[in-house]
Amino acid sequence: MILVFLLFYFYYSIIKVKVRIMNALKETKKKHLLAILKYLYLHNSSTMNELVENLQLSQPSIRNMVRILQEKQLIQEIGNDFSSGGRCPTRFALNEKNYLILCLYIQVDKVIYQVRSFSEIKKEDILFYQEEEELKKIIRQLVDKNEVHCCQIAVEGIVYEDEYVTDHQNILKKHHWVKDIKKEIDLPIQLQNDVKMIHQGCYFTYQQDATYYLYINAVGIGSSYFYKDEPLYGNTGIMGEIGLISFKGNTINQRIRECQSQDEFNELLGLLVSMIFTMLDPTRLELSLDLKWNYEEKIIKNILNKIDKNCFKNLYFHKDISSMLFEGLAYRGIVYLLKERIERDEKI
């Protein structure tokens, strides 16, 4: 009897190990498939050789996965590259069908929105609201009218799951309306921090690890730390929110709101960029301003040169943030839908 039990336990253990290995291999394959799709989205198109070189996967693996993605109609052939000899390499791109994203930027009294596909802006406008009930109604109407497949919402505030916190009047206020929208709309909806989405949009340009984005406007500071292709939120959503740090009895957000002169602003901005470079040592620091104080490059350069002359070389000032914000929202929505397609297909 004991022998039978031991044999049963032995075979059960072998089966369990095999199942774990199969599941691990399946998850690895899904990650590689998603990596191919994300690469095609970021670079518009690619040949198999380019995928092999950039994703560090073997040619047989890439060939097999490209075939699977073609069969599932997630990617398609769009032509051939010129060849000086031999067979012309085939170029692949994502299939745009069923990937229409509603991108919303929610501010205190208005909604800026775009309806986007992979390659173009289908529609865009600005709508105004007074109460959150009116805001929810606007979103419901936009979803119904445009027949989108996913909704990405950017807000000014600290995001944690389906709610966010603002401190615009020096008082922390929680916003729960996204939870209500999710109950009413049968559609993937994701809540995002606005600066993290601006930062995500930057990723299309440089695609570097360990970068930081600092955005300052009249209500305070938005900031983001980026690792690989993901903005980091932390356990409670406050990772990277440098404006919450206390300075001379107030948060830096409050000091920005109460700033009385260009000299005072220069001191605060110099402190911020110094802190970021010394504490986080980013490969790039992106900076944008939208307030009455100016970006005085010489002063900031002098401050950073006292730390390290290489710091200022890694500081990049941006004026136009709107396009980057919506690029970031579209990216998050499309990657989410691509991932869902892979996860739902058991045959993959």
JSON list of N, CA, C and O in Angstrom, two decimals, residues 196-235:
[
{"chain": "A", "resi": 196, "resn": "LYS", "atom": "N", "xyz": [2.88, 61.13, -16.46]},
{"chain": "A", "resi": 196, "resn": "LYS", "atom": "CA", "xyz": [3.39, 59.81, -16.84]},
{"chain": "A", "resi": 196, "resn": "LYS", "atom": "C", "xyz": [3.05, 59.49, -18.29]},
{"chain": "A", "resi": 196, "resn": "LYS", "atom": "O", "xyz": [3.81, 58.81, -18.99]},
{"chain": "A", "resi": 197, "resn": "MET", "atom": "N", "xyz": [1.91, 59.99, -18.78]},
{"chain": "A", "resi": 197, "resn": "MET", "atom": "CA", "xyz": [1.54, 59.76, -20.18]},
{"chain": "A", "resi": 197, "resn": "MET", "atom": "C", "xyz": [2.32, 60.68, -21.13]},
{"chain": "A", "resi": 197, "resn": "MET", "atom": "O", "xyz": [2.64, 60.29, -22.25]},
{"chain": "A", "resi": 198, "resn": "ILE", "atom": "N", "xyz": [2.65, 61.89, -20.69]},
{"chain": "A", "resi": 198, "resn": "ILE", "atom": "CA", "xyz": [3.55, 62.74, -21.47]},
{"chain": "A", "resi": 198, "resn": "ILE", "atom": "C", "xyz": [4.90, 62.04, -21.60]},
{"chain": "A", "resi": 198, "resn": "ILE", "atom": "O", "xyz": [5.51, 61.98, -22.68]},
{"chain": "A", "resi": 199, "resn": "HIS", "atom": "N", "xyz": [5.36, 61.50, -20.48]},
{"chain": "A", "resi": 199, "resn": "HIS", "atom": "CA", "xyz": [6.62, 60.77, -20.45]},
{"chain": "A", "resi": 199, "resn": "HIS", "atom": "C", "xyz": [6.56, 59.54, -21.36]},
{"chain": "A", "resi": 199, "resn": "HIS", "atom": "O", "xyz": [7.51, 59.24, -22.09]},
{"chain": "A", "resi": 200, "resn": "GLN", "atom": "N", "xyz": [5.43, 58.85, -21.35]},
{"chain": "A", "resi": 200, "resn": "GLN", "atom": "CA", "xyz": [5.25, 57.69, -22.23]},
{"chain": "A", "resi": 200, "resn": "GLN", "atom": "C", "xyz": [5.37, 58.10, -23.69]},
{"chain": "A", "resi": 200, "resn": "GLN", "atom": "O", "xyz": [5.96, 57.41, -24.51]},
{"chain": "A", "resi": 201, "resn": "GLY", "atom": "N", "xyz": [4.79, 59.27, -24.01]},
{"chain": "A", "resi": 201, "resn": "GLY", "atom": "CA", "xyz": [4.90, 59.79, -25.38]},
{"chain": "A", "resi": 201, "resn": "GLY", "atom": "C", "xyz": [6.33, 60.07, -25.78]},
{"chain": "A", "resi": 201, "resn": "GLY", "atom": "O", "xyz": [6.71, 59.88, -26.94]},
{"chain": "A", "resi": 202, "resn": "CYS", "atom": "N", "xyz": [7.14, 60.53, -24.82]},
{"chain": "A", "resi": 202, "resn": "CYS", "atom": "CA", "xyz": [8.56, 60.77, -25.10]},
{"chain": "A", "resi": 202, "resn": "CYS", "atom": "C", "xyz": [9.27, 59.49, -25.50]},
{"chain": "A", "resi": 202, "resn": "CYS", "atom": "O", "xyz": [10.25, 59.52, -26.24]},
{"chain": "A", "resi": 203, "resn": "TYR", "atom": "N", "xyz": [8.79, 58.38, -24.99]},
{"chain": "A", "resi": 203, "resn": "TYR", "atom": "CA", "xyz": [9.44, 57.09, -25.25]},
{"chain": "A", "resi": 203, "resn": "TYR", "atom": "C", "xyz": [9.50, 56.77, -26.74]},
{"chain": "A", "resi": 203, "resn": "TYR", "atom": "O", "xyz": [10.40, 56.08, -27.20]},
{"chain": "A", "resi": 204, "resn": "PHE", "atom": "N", "xyz": [8.56, 57.30, -27.51]},
{"chain": "A", "resi": 204, "resn": "PHE", "atom": "CA", "xyz": [8.57, 57.09, -28.95]},
{"chain": "A", "resi": 204, "resn": "PHE", "atom": "C", "xyz": [9.83, 57.68, -29.58]},
{"chain": "A", "resi": 204, "resn": "PHE", "atom": "O", "xyz": [10.31, 57.20, -30.60]},
{"chain": "A", "resi": 205, "resn": "THR", "atom": "N", "xyz": [10.35, 58.75, -28.97]},
{"chain": "A", "resi": 205, "resn": "THR", "atom": "CA", "xyz": [11.49, 59.46, -29.57]},
{"chain": "A", "resi": 205, "resn": "THR", "atom": "C", "xyz": [12.83, 58.83, -29.21]},
{"chain": "A", "resi": 205, "resn": "THR", "atom": "O", "xyz": [13.66, 58.57, -30.06]},
{"chain": "A", "resi": 206, "resn": "TYR", "atom": "N", "xyz": [13.05, 58.57, -27.90]},
{"chain": "A", "resi": 206, "resn": "TYR", "atom": "CA", "xyz": [14.40, 58.15, -27.51]},
{"chain": "A", "resi": 206, "resn": "TYR", "atom": "C", "xyz": [14.50, 56.72, -27.00]},
{"chain": "A", "resi": 206, "resn": "TYR", "atom": "O", "xyz": [15.55, 56.11, -27.08]},
{"chain": "A", "resi": 207, "resn": "GLN", "atom": "N", "xyz": [13.43, 56.16, -26.44]},
{"chain": "A", "resi": 207, "resn": "GLN", "atom": "CA", "xyz": [13.40, 54.76, -25.98]},
{"chain": "A", "resi": 207, "resn": "GLN", "atom": "C", "xyz": [14.63, 54.40, -25.12]},
{"chain": "A", "resi": 207, "resn": "GLN", "atom": "O", "xyz": [15.36, 53.47, -25.40]},
{"chain": "A", "resi": 208, "resn": "GLN", "atom": "N", "xyz": [14.84, 55.20, -24.08]},
{"chain": "A", "resi": 208, "resn": "GLN", "atom": "CA", "xyz": [15.95, 54.95, -23.16]},
{"chain": "A", "resi": 208, "resn": "GLN", "atom": "C", "xyz": [15.40, 54.59, -21.78]},
{"chain": "A", "resi": 208, "resn": "GLN", "atom": "O", "xyz": [14.33, 55.03, -21.39]},
{"chain": "A", "resi": 209, "resn": "ASP", "atom": "N", "xyz": [16.18, 53.81, -21.04]},
{"chain": "A", "resi": 209, "resn": "ASP", "atom": "CA", "xyz": [15.80, 53.43, -19.68]},
{"chain": "A", "resi": 209, "resn": "ASP", "atom": "C", "xyz": [16.13, 54.55, -18.68]},
{"chain": "A", "resi": 209, "resn": "ASP", "atom": "O", "xyz": [16.92, 55.44, -18.97]},
{"chain": "A", "resi": 210, "resn": "ALA", "atom": "N", "xyz": [15.52, 54.45, -17.51]},
{"chain": "A", "resi": 210, "resn": "ALA", "atom": "CA", "xyz": [15.85, 55.29, -16.35]},
{"chain": "A", "resi": 210, "resn": "ALA", "atom": "C", "xyz": [15.84, 56.78, -16.68]},
{"chain": "A", "resi": 210, "resn": "ALA", "atom": "O", "xyz": [16.86, 57.47, -16.58]},
{"chain": "A", "resi": 211, "resn": "THR", "atom": "N", "xyz": [14.68, 57.29, -17.09]},
{"chain": "A", "resi": 211, "resn": "THR", "atom": "CA", "xyz": [14.54, 58.71, -17.40]},
{"chain": "A", "resi": 211, "resn": "THR", "atom": "C", "xyz": [13.49, 59.34, -16.48]},
{"chain": "A", "resi": 211, "resn": "THR", "atom": "O", "xyz": [12.68, 58.64, -15.88]},
{"chain": "A", "resi": 212, "resn": "TYR", "atom": "N", "xyz": [13.53, 60.67, -16.39]},
{"chain": "A", "resi": 212, "resn": "TYR", "atom": "CA", "xyz": [12.64, 61.39, -15.48]},
{"chain": "A", "resi": 212, "resn": "TYR", "atom": "C", "xyz": [11.98, 62.53, -16.23]},
{"chain": "A", "resi": 212, "resn": "TYR", "atom": "O", "xyz": [12.62, 63.18, -17.07]},
{"chain": "A", "resi": 213, "resn": "TYR", "atom": "N", "xyz": [10.71, 62.79, -15.91]},
{"chain": "A", "resi": 213, "resn": "TYR", "atom": "CA", "xyz": [9.99, 63.92, -16.52]},
{"chain": "A", "resi": 213, "resn": "TYR", "atom": "C", "xyz": [9.49, 64.85, -15.43]},
{"chain": "A", "resi": 213, "resn": "TYR", "atom": "O", "xyz": [8.88, 64.41, -14.45]},
{"chain": "A", "resi": 214, "resn": "LEU", "atom": "N", "xyz": [9.75, 66.14, -15.59]},
{"chain": "A", "resi": 214, "resn": "LEU", "atom": "CA", "xyz": [9.30, 67.16, -14.64]},
{"chain": "A", "resi": 214, "resn": "LEU", "atom": "C", "xyz": [8.45, 68.18, -15.39]},
{"chain": "A", "resi": 214, "resn": "LEU", "atom": "O", "xyz": [8.92, 68.83, -16.33]},
{"chain": "A", "resi": 215, "resn": "TYR", "atom": "N", "xyz": [7.19, 68.31, -14.96]},
{"chain": "A", "resi": 215, "resn": "TYR", "atom": "CA", "xyz": [6.26, 69.25, -15.59]},
{"chain": "A", "resi": 215, "resn": "TYR", "atom": "C", "xyz": [5.71, 70.18, -14.52]},
{"chain": "A", "resi": 215, "resn": "TYR", "atom": "O", "xyz": [5.18, 69.73, -13.50]},
{"chain": "A", "resi": 216, "resn": "ILE", "atom": "N", "xyz": [5.85, 71.49, -14.73]},
{"chain": "A", "resi": 216, "resn": "ILE", "atom": "CA", "xyz": [5.41, 72.47, -13.74]},
{"chain": "A", "resi": 216, "resn": "ILE", "atom": "C", "xyz": [4.40, 73.41, -14.37]},
{"chain": "A", "resi": 216, "resn": "ILE", "atom": "O", "xyz": [4.67, 74.01, -15.42]},
{"chain": "A", "resi": 217, "resn": "ASN", "atom": "N", "xyz": [3.23, 73.55, -13.72]},
{"chain": "A", "resi": 217, "resn": "ASN", "atom": "CA", "xyz": [2.26, 74.55, -14.14]},
{"chain": "A", "resi": 217, "resn": "ASN", "atom": "C", "xyz": [1.76, 75.32, -12.93]},
{"chain": "A", "resi": 217, "resn": "ASN", "atom": "O", "xyz": [2.30, 75.19, -11.83]},
{"chain": "A", "resi": 218, "resn": "ALA", "atom": "N", "xyz": [0.70, 76.11, -13.11]},
{"chain": "A", "resi": 218, "resn": "ALA", "atom": "CA", "xyz": [0.25, 77.01, -12.05]},
{"chain": "A", "resi": 218, "resn": "ALA", "atom": "C", "xyz": [-0.28, 76.29, -10.82]},
{"chain": "A", "resi": 218, "resn": "ALA", "atom": "O", "xyz": [-0.32, 76.87, -9.73]},
{"chain": "A", "resi": 219, "resn": "VAL", "atom": "N", "xyz": [-0.69, 75.02, -10.95]},
{"chain": "A", "resi": 219, "resn": "VAL", "atom": "CA", "xyz": [-1.24, 74.30, -9.79]},
{"chain": "A", "resi": 219, "resn": "VAL", "atom": "C", "xyz": [-0.20, 73.41, -9.10]},
{"chain": "A", "resi": 219, "resn": "VAL", "atom": "O", "xyz": [-0.49, 72.79, -8.09]},
{"chain": "A", "resi": 220, "resn": "GLY", "atom": "N", "xyz": [1.01, 73.36, -9.64]},
{"chain": "A", "resi": 220, "resn": "GLY", "atom": "CA", "xyz": [2.04, 72.58, -8.96]},
{"chain": "A", "resi": 220, "resn": "GLY", "atom": "C", "xyz": [2.92, 71.81, -9.92]},
{"chain": "A", "resi": 220, "resn": "GLY", "atom": "O", "xyz": [3.16, 72.23, -11.06]},
{"chain": "A", "resi": 221, "resn": "ILE", "atom": "N", "xyz": [3.39, 70.65, -9.45]},
{"chain": "A", "resi": 221, "resn": "ILE", "atom": "CA", "xyz": [4.37, 69.87, -10.19]},
{"chain": "A", "resi": 221, "resn": "ILE", "atom": "C", "xyz": [3.83, 68.48, -10.50]},
{"chain": "A", "resi": 221, "resn": "ILE", "atom": "O", "xyz": [3.25, 67.82, -9.65]},
{"chain": "A", "resi": 222, "resn": "GLY", "atom": "N", "xyz": [4.02, 68.07, -11.73]},
{"chain": "A", "resi": 222, "resn": "GLY", "atom": "CA", "xyz": [3.78, 66.69, -12.10]},
{"chain": "A", "resi": 222, "resn": "GLY", "atom": "C", "xyz": [5.12, 66.08, -12.45]},
{"chain": "A", "resi": 222, "resn": "GLY", "atom": "O", "xyz": [5.97, 66.73, -13.07]},
{"chain": "A", "resi": 223, "resn": "SER", "atom": "N", "xyz": [5.35, 64.84, -12.05]},
{"chain": "A", "resi": 223, "resn": "SER", "atom": "CA", "xyz": [6.64, 64.23, -12.34]},
{"chain": "A", "resi": 223, "resn": "SER", "atom": "C", "xyz": [6.51, 62.74, -12.49]},
{"chain": "A", "resi": 223, "resn": "SER", "atom": "O", "xyz": [5.53, 62.13, -12.06]},
{"chain": "A", "resi": 224, "resn": "SER", "atom": "N", "xyz": [7.51, 62.13, -13.13]},
{"chain": "A", "resi": 224, "resn": "SER", "atom": "CA", "xyz": [7.41, 60.72, -13.47]},
{"chain": "A", "resi": 224, "resn": "SER", "atom": "C", "xyz": [8.80, 60.11, -13.59]},
{"chain": "A", "resi": 224, "resn": "SER", "atom": "O", "xyz": [9.71, 60.73, -14.15]},
{"chain": "A", "resi": 225, "resn": "TYR", "atom": "N", "xyz": [8.93, 58.89, -13.06]},
{"chain": "A", "resi": 225, "resn": "TYR", "atom": "CA", "xyz": [10.15, 58.11, -13.27]},
{"chain": "A", "resi": 225, "resn": "TYR", "atom": "C", "xyz": [9.82, 56.94, -14.18]},
{"chain": "A", "resi": 225, "resn": "TYR", "atom": "O", "xyz": [8.82, 56.26, -13.97]},
{"chain": "A", "resi": 226, "resn": "PHE", "atom": "N", "xyz": [10.66, 56.72, -15.16]},
{"chain": "A", "resi": 226, "resn": "PHE", "atom": "CA", "xyz": [10.39, 55.76, -16.22]},
{"chain": "A", "resi": 226, "resn": "PHE", "atom": "C", "xyz": [11.48, 54.71, -16.26]},
{"chain": "A", "resi": 226, "resn": "PHE", "atom": "O", "xyz": [12.66, 55.04, -16.34]},
{"chain": "A", "resi": 227, "resn": "TYR", "atom": "N", "xyz": [11.08, 53.43, -16.21]},
{"chain": "A", "resi": 227, "resn": "TYR", "atom": "CA", "xyz": [12.06, 52.35, -16.33]},
{"chain": "A", "resi": 227, "resn": "TYR", "atom": "C", "xyz": [11.65, 51.45, -17.48]},
{"chain": "A", "resi": 227, "resn": "TYR", "atom": "O", "xyz": [10.52, 50.96, -17.52]},
{"chain": "A", "resi": 228, "resn": "LYS", "atom": "N", "xyz": [12.59, 51.26, -18.44]},
{"chain": "A", "resi": 228, "resn": "LYS", "atom": "CA", "xyz": [12.28, 50.56, -19.69]},
{"chain": "A", "resi": 228, "resn": "LYS", "atom": "C", "xyz": [11.12, 51.27, -20.37]},
{"chain": "A", "resi": 228, "resn": "LYS", "atom": "O", "xyz": [11.21, 52.46, -20.63]},
{"chain": "A", "resi": 229, "resn": "ASP", "atom": "N", "xyz": [10.01, 50.59, -20.65]},
{"chain": "A", "resi": 229, "resn": "ASP", "atom": "CA", "xyz": [8.91, 51.29, -21.32]},
{"chain": "A", "resi": 229, "resn": "ASP", "atom": "C", "xyz": [7.71, 51.47, -20.39]},
{"chain": "A", "resi": 229, "resn": "ASP", "atom": "O", "xyz": [6.58, 51.57, -20.83]},
{"chain": "A", "resi": 230, "resn": "GLU", "atom": "N", "xyz": [7.97, 51.54, -19.07]},
{"chain": "A", "resi": 230, "resn": "GLU", "atom": "CA", "xyz": [6.88, 51.63, -18.11]},
{"chain": "A", "resi": 230, "resn": "GLU", "atom": "C", "xyz": [7.10, 52.78, -17.12]},
{"chain": "A", "resi": 230, "resn": "GLU", "atom": "O", "xyz": [8.16, 52.88, -16.51]},
{"chain": "A", "resi": 231, "resn": "PRO", "atom": "N", "xyz": [6.10, 53.65, -16.94]},
{"chain": "A", "resi": 231, "resn": "PRO", "atom": "CA", "xyz": [6.17, 54.61, -15.84]},
{"chain": "A", "resi": 231, "resn": "PRO", "atom": "C", "xyz": [5.92, 53.87, -14.53]},
{"chain": "A", "resi": 231, "resn": "PRO", "atom": "O", "xyz": [5.07, 52.99, -14.46]},
{"chain": "A", "resi": 232, "resn": "LEU", "atom": "N", "xyz": [6.68, 54.20, -13.49]},
{"chain": "A", "resi": 232, "resn": "LEU", "atom": "CA", "xyz": [6.55, 53.50, -12.22]},
{"chain": "A", "resi": 232, "resn": "LEU", "atom": "C", "xyz": [5.64, 54.30, -11.27]},
{"chain": "A", "resi": 232, "resn": "LEU", "atom": "O", "xyz": [5.80, 55.51, -11.11]},
{"chain": "A", "resi": 233, "resn": "TYR", "atom": "N", "xyz": [4.70, 53.59, -10.64]},
{"chain": "A", "resi": 233, "resn": "TYR", "atom": "CA", "xyz": [3.75, 54.22, -9.73]},
{"chain": "A", "resi": 233, "resn": "TYR", "atom": "C", "xyz": [4.08, 53.96, -8.26]},
{"chain": "A", "resi": 233, "resn": "TYR", "atom": "O", "xyz": [3.74, 54.76, -7.40]},
{"chain": "A", "resi": 234, "resn": "GLY", "atom": "N", "xyz": [4.70, 52.84, -7.95]},
{"chain": "A", "resi": 234, "resn": "GLY", "atom": "CA", "xyz": [4.97, 52.49, -6.57]},
{"chain": "A", "resi": 234, "resn": "GLY", "atom": "C", "xyz": [3.75, 51.87, -5.90]},
{"chain": "A", "resi": 234, "resn": "GLY", "atom": "O", "xyz": [2.69, 51.75, -6.50]},
{"chain": "A", "resi": 235, "resn": "ASN", "atom": "N", "xyz": [3.90, 51.49, -4.64]},
{"chain": "A", "resi": 235, "resn": "ASN", "atom": "CA", "xyz": [2.83, 50.79, -3.91]},
{"chain": "A", "resi": 235, "resn": "ASN", "atom": "C", "xyz": [1.58, 51.63, -3.71]},
{"chain": "A", "resi": 235, "resn": "ASN", "atom": "O", "xyz": [0.47, 51.12, -3.65]}
]
